[in-house]
Structures are given as C-alpha cells and as structure tokens.
Amino acid sequence: MNIYCKSALHQIKVAVTTIVEMIEKLTENDLQKRPTPNKQSIGELLEHIAIICEADSLISDGASQDKMNKFYPSVSYKSLNEIKEALIKNHQFLEDKLMNFTEVELQEEVTSYWGVTYSRYEWLLEIVAHIYHHRGQLHAMLIHCYGIDPKVPLFE
C-alpha cells in the first residue's frame, strides 16, 4: 500500500478511536441535546460522523446525487451502541477498500455529483478532513455547551 495512503488511513483511525472514546463517555440522554436551535443534536451529529467513511467513499466512487439522496435516509443509528458499531464498521470498510487500490487507482480522478474532481487519494484526504472537522464540532459541543469534558486526547 502507498505510504501516504497508509498514513492518511492511520489519521482516520486516530479520529475514529477518539470519537469512540467520546461516545463511551456519553449517556443515551446526551443524544437529544441540541446546543443550537435548528442545528444538529449530539445524536444527529454522531449519526452523521458514523456514516462519513461509507458515504464519502460512495462519493469518491462517483455516486450520483440520486444514489446519495437514497443512501442518506436509508441509514439510521439511534443508540450510542449502534452509532459506535457503525462508525467502526464503516471505518473498516473504507480501510479494506483503500488497501486494495494500486498507485494508478489512487491517482485516478473522480468527479462528484456537484462537479468537484479529485484523485482518489485527494478524496481520501477529504475524508480525513471531514472526520476531523466533525470530531472537533462534537468535542466543542460537549465542552462548551454542556460542560462535558470527555478527557480524550485528540492527537497522539
């Protein structure tokens, strides 16, 4: 496997591991907390985080808008355990998929349904950024809105 791809996957693993650690500090009641009206609750944010690896993988394969519009409502995780299991499963799916890509496949360009074109490797970097972005959101929501410090180191 490409050394850069391996490193990017390692960073996703770090993010997923720390998100799982944060999930383990929450209660089912925390999922309903919504710090800002008309924005995601903690549960909705976690549900979104849980599908990033799978959804962004579909996008990086060139999935159509119609396919993605059908995918998102087909996924529903409502408990902490369901969210945690999905996050781990979807991360493993992404890792297994990317471990089999050749150098040529990693350089192949794929255009998203909204018109952005990246190489498969760049799509992987986008997934890293997407997961870290929402992990930061979750951490900030917990600490600044609810006084819940999960005491999880966010970086190695």
Coordinates of N, CA and C in Angstrom, one line a residue, residues 11-151:
Q11 N -4.5 8.3 10.3 CA -5.1 9.5 10.9 C -6.6 9.3 11.0
I12 N -7.2 8.7 10.1 CA -8.7 8.4 10.2 C -8.9 7.5 11.4
K13 N -8.0 6.5 11.6 CA -8.1 5.6 12.7 C -8.0 6.3 14.0
V14 N -7.1 7.3 14.1 CA -6.9 8.1 15.3 C -8.2 8.8 15.6
A15 N -8.8 9.4 14.6 CA -10.0 10.2 14.8 C -11.2 9.3 15.2
V16 N -11.3 8.1 14.6 CA -12.4 7.2 14.9 C -12.2 6.7 16.3
T17 N -11.0 6.3 16.7 CA -10.7 5.8 18.0 C -11.1 6.9 19.1
T18 N -10.7 8.1 18.9 CA -11.1 9.2 19.9 C -12.5 9.5 19.9
I19 N -13.2 9.4 18.7 CA -14.7 9.6 18.7 C -15.3 8.4 19.5
V20 N -14.9 7.2 19.3 CA -15.4 6.1 20.1 C -15.2 6.3 21.6
E21 N -14.1 6.8 22.0 CA -13.8 7.1 23.4 C -14.8 8.2 23.9
M22 N -15.1 9.2 23.1 CA -16.0 10.2 23.5 C -17.4 9.6 23.6
I23 N -17.8 8.8 22.7 CA -19.1 8.1 22.7 C -19.3 7.4 24.0
E24 N -18.2 6.7 24.4 CA -18.3 5.9 25.6 C -18.4 6.7 26.9
K25 N -18.2 8.0 26.8 CA -18.4 8.9 28.0 C -19.8 9.5 28.0
L26 N -20.6 9.2 27.0 CA -22.0 9.8 26.9 C -23.1 8.9 27.4
T27 N -24.2 9.4 27.7 CA -25.4 8.7 28.0 C -26.4 8.8 26.9
E28 N -27.3 7.9 26.8 CA -28.4 8.0 25.8 C -29.1 9.3 25.8
N29 N -29.3 9.9 27.0 CA -29.9 11.2 27.1 C -29.1 12.3 26.4
D30 N -27.8 12.2 26.4 CA -27.0 13.2 25.7 C -27.3 13.3 24.2
L31 N -27.7 12.2 23.6 CA -28.0 12.2 22.2 C -29.1 13.3 21.8
Q32 N -30.0 13.6 22.7 CA -31.0 14.5 22.4 C -30.6 16.0 22.6
K33 N -29.5 16.2 23.2 CA -29.1 17.6 23.4 C -28.8 18.3 22.1
R34 N -29.4 19.5 22.0 CA -29.2 20.3 20.8 C -28.8 21.7 21.2
P35 N -27.5 22.0 21.1 CA -27.0 23.3 21.6 C -27.5 24.5 20.9
T36 N -27.8 24.4 19.6 CA -28.2 25.5 18.8 C -29.5 25.1 18.1
P37 N -30.6 25.9 18.3 CA -31.9 25.5 17.6 C -31.7 25.4 16.1
N38 N -32.4 24.5 15.5 CA -32.3 24.3 14.0 C -31.0 23.8 13.5
K39 N -30.1 23.3 14.4 CA -28.9 22.6 14.1 C -28.9 21.2 14.6
Q40 N -27.9 20.4 14.3 CA -27.9 19.0 14.7 C -27.8 18.9 16.2
S41 N -28.5 17.9 16.7 CA -28.3 17.4 18.1 C -27.0 16.6 18.2
I42 N -26.6 16.3 19.4 CA -25.4 15.5 19.5 C -25.6 14.1 18.8
G43 N -26.8 13.6 19.0 CA -27.1 12.3 18.3 C -27.1 12.4 16.8
E44 N -27.6 13.4 16.3 CA -27.6 13.6 14.8 C -26.2 13.8 14.3
L45 N -25.4 14.6 15.0 CA -24.0 14.8 14.6 C -23.3 13.4 14.7
L46 N -23.5 12.7 15.7 CA -22.8 11.4 15.8 C -23.3 10.4 14.7
E47 N -24.5 10.5 14.4 CA -25.0 9.6 13.3 C -24.4 10.0 12.0
H48 N -24.2 11.3 11.7 CA -23.5 11.8 10.5 C -22.1 11.3 10.5
I49 N -21.4 11.5 11.7 CA -20.0 11.1 11.8 C -19.9 9.6 11.4
A50 N -20.8 8.8 11.9 CA -20.8 7.3 11.8 C -20.8 6.9 10.3
I51 N -21.4 7.7 9.5 CA -21.6 7.3 8.1 C -20.5 8.0 7.1
I52 N -19.7 8.8 7.6 CA -18.8 9.6 6.8 C -17.9 8.6 5.9
C53 N -17.3 7.6 6.5 CA -16.4 6.7 5.8 C -17.2 6.1 4.6
E54 N -18.4 5.6 4.9 CA -19.2 5.0 3.8 C -19.7 5.9 2.8
A55 N -20.3 7.0 3.3 CA -20.9 8.0 2.3 C -19.8 8.7 1.5
D56 N -18.8 9.1 2.1 CA -17.7 9.8 1.3 C -17.0 8.8 0.4
S57 N -17.0 7.5 0.7 CA -16.4 6.5 -0.2 C -17.3 6.4 -1.4
L58 N -18.6 6.4 -1.2 CA -19.5 6.4 -2.4 C -19.3 7.6 -3.2
I59 N -19.2 8.7 -2.6 CA -19.0 10.0 -3.4 C -17.7 9.9 -4.1
S60 N -16.6 9.3 -3.5 CA -15.3 9.2 -4.1 C -15.3 8.2 -5.3
D61 N -16.4 7.4 -5.3 CA -16.5 6.5 -6.5 C -17.4 7.1 -7.6
G62 N -17.8 8.3 -7.4 CA -18.6 9.0 -8.4 C -20.1 8.7 -8.3
A63 N -20.6 8.4 -7.1 CA -22.0 8.1 -6.9 C -22.8 9.4 -7.3
S64 N -24.0 9.1 -8.0 CA -24.9 10.2 -8.4 C -25.6 10.8 -7.2
Q65 N -26.1 12.0 -7.5 CA -26.9 12.7 -6.5 C -28.1 11.9 -6.1
D66 N -28.7 11.2 -7.1 CA -29.9 10.4 -6.8 C -29.5 9.2 -5.9
K67 N -28.4 8.6 -6.1 CA -27.9 7.5 -5.3 C -27.7 8.0 -3.9
M68 N -27.0 9.1 -3.7 CA -26.7 9.7 -2.4 C -28.0 10.1 -1.7
N69 N -29.0 10.6 -2.4 CA -30.3 11.0 -1.8 C -31.0 9.8 -1.3
K70 N -30.8 8.7 -1.9 CA -31.4 7.4 -1.4 C -30.6 6.8 -0.3
F71 N -29.3 7.0 -0.3 CA -28.4 6.4 0.7 C -28.7 7.0 2.1
Y72 N -28.6 8.4 2.2 CA -28.7 9.0 3.5 C -29.9 8.6 4.3
P73 N -31.1 8.7 3.7 CA -32.3 8.3 4.5 C -32.4 6.8 4.8
S74 N -31.6 6.0 4.1 CA -31.6 4.5 4.4 C -30.8 4.2 5.6
V75 N -30.1 5.1 6.2 CA -29.2 4.8 7.3 C -29.8 5.5 8.5
S76 N -29.9 4.7 9.6 CA -30.4 5.3 10.9 C -29.8 4.6 12.0
Y77 N -29.1 5.3 12.9 CA -28.5 4.8 14.1 C -29.0 5.7 15.2
K78 N -29.7 5.1 16.2 CA -30.3 5.9 17.2 C -29.7 5.7 18.6
S79 N -29.0 4.7 18.8 CA -28.4 4.5 20.2 C -26.9 4.7 20.1
L80 N -26.3 4.9 21.3 CA -24.9 5.1 21.3 C -24.2 3.8 20.8
N81 N -24.7 2.6 21.1 CA -24.0 1.4 20.7 C -24.2 1.3 19.2
E82 N -25.3 1.6 18.6 CA -25.5 1.5 17.1 C -24.5 2.4 16.4
I83 N -24.4 3.6 17.0 CA -23.5 4.6 16.4 C -22.1 4.2 16.4
K84 N -21.7 3.7 17.6 CA -20.3 3.2 17.7 C -20.0 2.0 16.8
E85 N -20.9 1.1 16.7 CA -20.7 -0.1 15.9 C -20.6 0.3 14.4
A86 N -21.5 1.3 14.0 CA -21.5 1.7 12.6 C -20.2 2.5 12.3
L87 N -19.8 3.3 13.2 CA -18.5 4.1 13.0 C -17.4 3.1 12.8
I88 N -17.2 2.1 13.6 CA -16.2 1.1 13.5 C -16.3 0.3 12.2
K89 N -17.5 -0.1 11.9 CA -17.7 -0.9 10.7 C -17.4 -0.1 9.4
N90 N -17.9 1.1 9.4 CA -17.7 1.9 8.2 C -16.2 2.3 8.0
H91 N -15.5 2.5 9.1 CA -14.1 2.8 9.0 C -13.4 1.6 8.5
Q92 N -13.7 0.4 9.0 CA -13.1 -0.8 8.5 C -13.4 -1.1 7.0
F93 N -14.6 -0.8 6.6 CA -15.0 -0.9 5.2 C -14.0 0.0 4.3
L94 N -13.9 1.3 4.7 CA -13.0 2.2 4.0 C -11.6 1.7 3.9
E95 N -11.1 1.3 5.1 CA -9.7 0.8 5.1 C -9.5 -0.4 4.2
D96 N -10.4 -1.3 4.3 CA -10.3 -2.5 3.4 C -10.3 -2.2 2.0
K97 N -11.2 -1.3 1.6 CA -11.3 -0.9 0.2 C -10.0 -0.2 -0.3
L98 N -9.5 0.7 0.5 CA -8.3 1.5 0.0 C -7.1 0.7 0.1
M99 N -7.0 -0.3 0.9 CA -5.8 -1.1 1.0 C -5.6 -1.9 -0.3
N100 N -6.6 -2.1 -1.1 CA -6.5 -2.8 -2.3 C -6.2 -1.9 -3.6
F101 N -6.2 -0.6 -3.4 CA -6.0 0.2 -4.5 C -4.5 0.2 -4.9
T102 N -4.3 0.2 -6.2 CA -3.0 0.4 -6.8 C -2.6 1.9 -6.9
E103 N -1.4 2.1 -7.2 CA -0.9 3.5 -7.3 C -1.7 4.2 -8.4
V104 N -1.9 3.5 -9.5 CA -2.7 4.0 -10.6 C -4.1 4.4 -10.2
E105 N -4.7 3.5 -9.5 CA -6.1 3.7 -9.0 C -6.2 4.9 -8.0
L106 N -5.2 5.1 -7.2 CA -5.1 6.2 -6.3 C -5.0 7.5 -7.0
Q107 N -4.4 7.5 -8.2 CA -4.2 8.7 -9.0 C -5.4 9.0 -9.9
E108 N -6.3 8.0 -10.1 CA -7.4 8.2 -10.9 C -8.3 9.3 -10.4
E109 N -8.8 10.1 -11.3 CA -9.6 11.3 -11.0 C -11.1 10.9 -11.0
V110 N -11.9 11.3 -10.0 CA -13.3 11.0 -10.0 C -14.0 12.3 -9.7
T111 N -15.1 12.5 -10.4 CA -15.9 13.8 -10.3 C -17.1 13.5 -9.4
S112 N -17.3 14.3 -8.4 CA -18.5 14.2 -7.6 C -19.8 14.7 -8.3
Y113 N -20.9 14.4 -7.8 CA -22.2 14.8 -8.4 C -22.3 16.3 -8.5
W114 N -21.6 17.0 -7.6 CA -21.7 18.5 -7.7 C -20.6 19.1 -8.5
G115 N -19.7 18.3 -9.1 CA -18.8 18.8 -10.1 C -17.3 18.9 -9.7
V116 N -17.0 18.6 -8.4 CA -15.6 18.7 -8.0 C -14.9 17.4 -8.4
T117 N -13.7 17.6 -9.0 CA -12.9 16.5 -9.4 C -11.6 16.4 -8.6
Y118 N -11.4 15.2 -8.0 CA -10.2 14.9 -7.2 C -9.7 13.6 -7.6
S119 N -8.4 13.3 -7.3 CA -7.9 11.9 -7.4 C -8.5 11.2 -6.3
R120 N -8.4 9.8 -6.4 CA -8.9 9.0 -5.3 C -8.1 9.3 -4.0
Y121 N -6.8 9.6 -4.1 CA -6.1 10.0 -2.9 C -6.6 11.3 -2.3
E122 N -6.9 12.3 -3.2 CA -7.4 13.5 -2.7 C -8.7 13.3 -2.0
W123 N -9.6 12.4 -2.5 CA -10.8 12.1 -1.8 C -10.5 11.5 -0.5
L124 N -9.5 10.7 -0.3 CA -9.1 10.2 1.0 C -8.8 11.3 1.9
L125 N -8.0 12.3 1.4 CA -7.7 13.4 2.3 C -8.9 14.2 2.7
E126 N -9.9 14.3 1.8 CA -11.2 15.0 2.1 C -11.9 14.2 3.2
I127 N -11.8 12.9 3.2 CA -12.5 12.1 4.3 C -11.8 12.4 5.6
V128 N -10.4 12.5 5.6 CA -9.7 12.8 6.8 C -10.2 14.1 7.4
A129 N -10.2 15.1 6.5 CA -10.6 16.5 6.9 C -12.1 16.5 7.4
H130 N -13.0 15.7 6.8 CA -14.4 15.7 7.1 C -14.5 15.1 8.5
I131 N -13.9 14.0 8.8 CA -14.0 13.4 10.1 C -13.4 14.3 11.2
Y132 N -12.2 14.8 10.9 CA -11.6 15.7 12.0 C -12.5 16.9 12.2
H133 N -13.1 17.5 11.2 CA -14.0 18.7 11.3 C -15.1 18.3 12.3
H134 N -15.8 17.2 12.1 CA -16.9 16.9 12.9 C -16.5 16.4 14.3
R135 N -15.4 15.8 14.4 CA -14.9 15.4 15.7 C -14.6 16.7 16.5
G136 N -14.1 17.7 15.9 CA -13.9 19.0 16.6 C -15.2 19.6 17.0
Q137 N -16.2 19.5 16.1 CA -17.5 20.0 16.5 C -18.1 19.3 17.7
L138 N -18.0 18.0 17.7 CA -18.5 17.2 18.8 C -17.8 17.6 20.1
H139 N -16.5 17.6 20.1 CA -15.7 18.0 21.3 C -16.1 19.4 21.8
A140 N -16.2 20.3 20.9 CA -16.6 21.7 21.3 C -18.0 21.7 21.9
M141 N -19.0 21.0 21.2 CA -20.4 21.0 21.8 C -20.4 20.4 23.2
L142 N -19.7 19.3 23.4 CA -19.7 18.7 24.7 C -19.1 19.6 25.8
I143 N -17.9 20.2 25.5 CA -17.3 21.0 26.5 C -17.9 22.4 26.7
H144 N -18.2 23.1 25.6 CA -18.6 24.5 25.7 C -20.1 24.6 25.9
C145 N -20.9 23.7 25.4 CA -22.3 23.8 25.6 C -22.9 23.0 26.8
Y146 N -22.2 21.9 27.1 CA -22.8 21.1 28.2 C -21.8 20.8 29.3
G147 N -20.7 21.4 29.3 CA -19.7 21.2 30.4 C -19.3 19.7 30.5
I148 N -19.4 19.0 29.5 CA -18.9 17.5 29.5 C -17.5 17.5 28.9
D149 N -16.5 17.3 29.7 CA -15.2 17.2 29.2 C -14.9 15.7 29.1
P150 N -14.8 15.1 27.9 CA -14.6 13.7 27.8 C -13.2 13.2 28.2
K151 N -12.3 14.2 28.4 CA -10.9 13.9 28.7 C -10.3 12.9 27.8

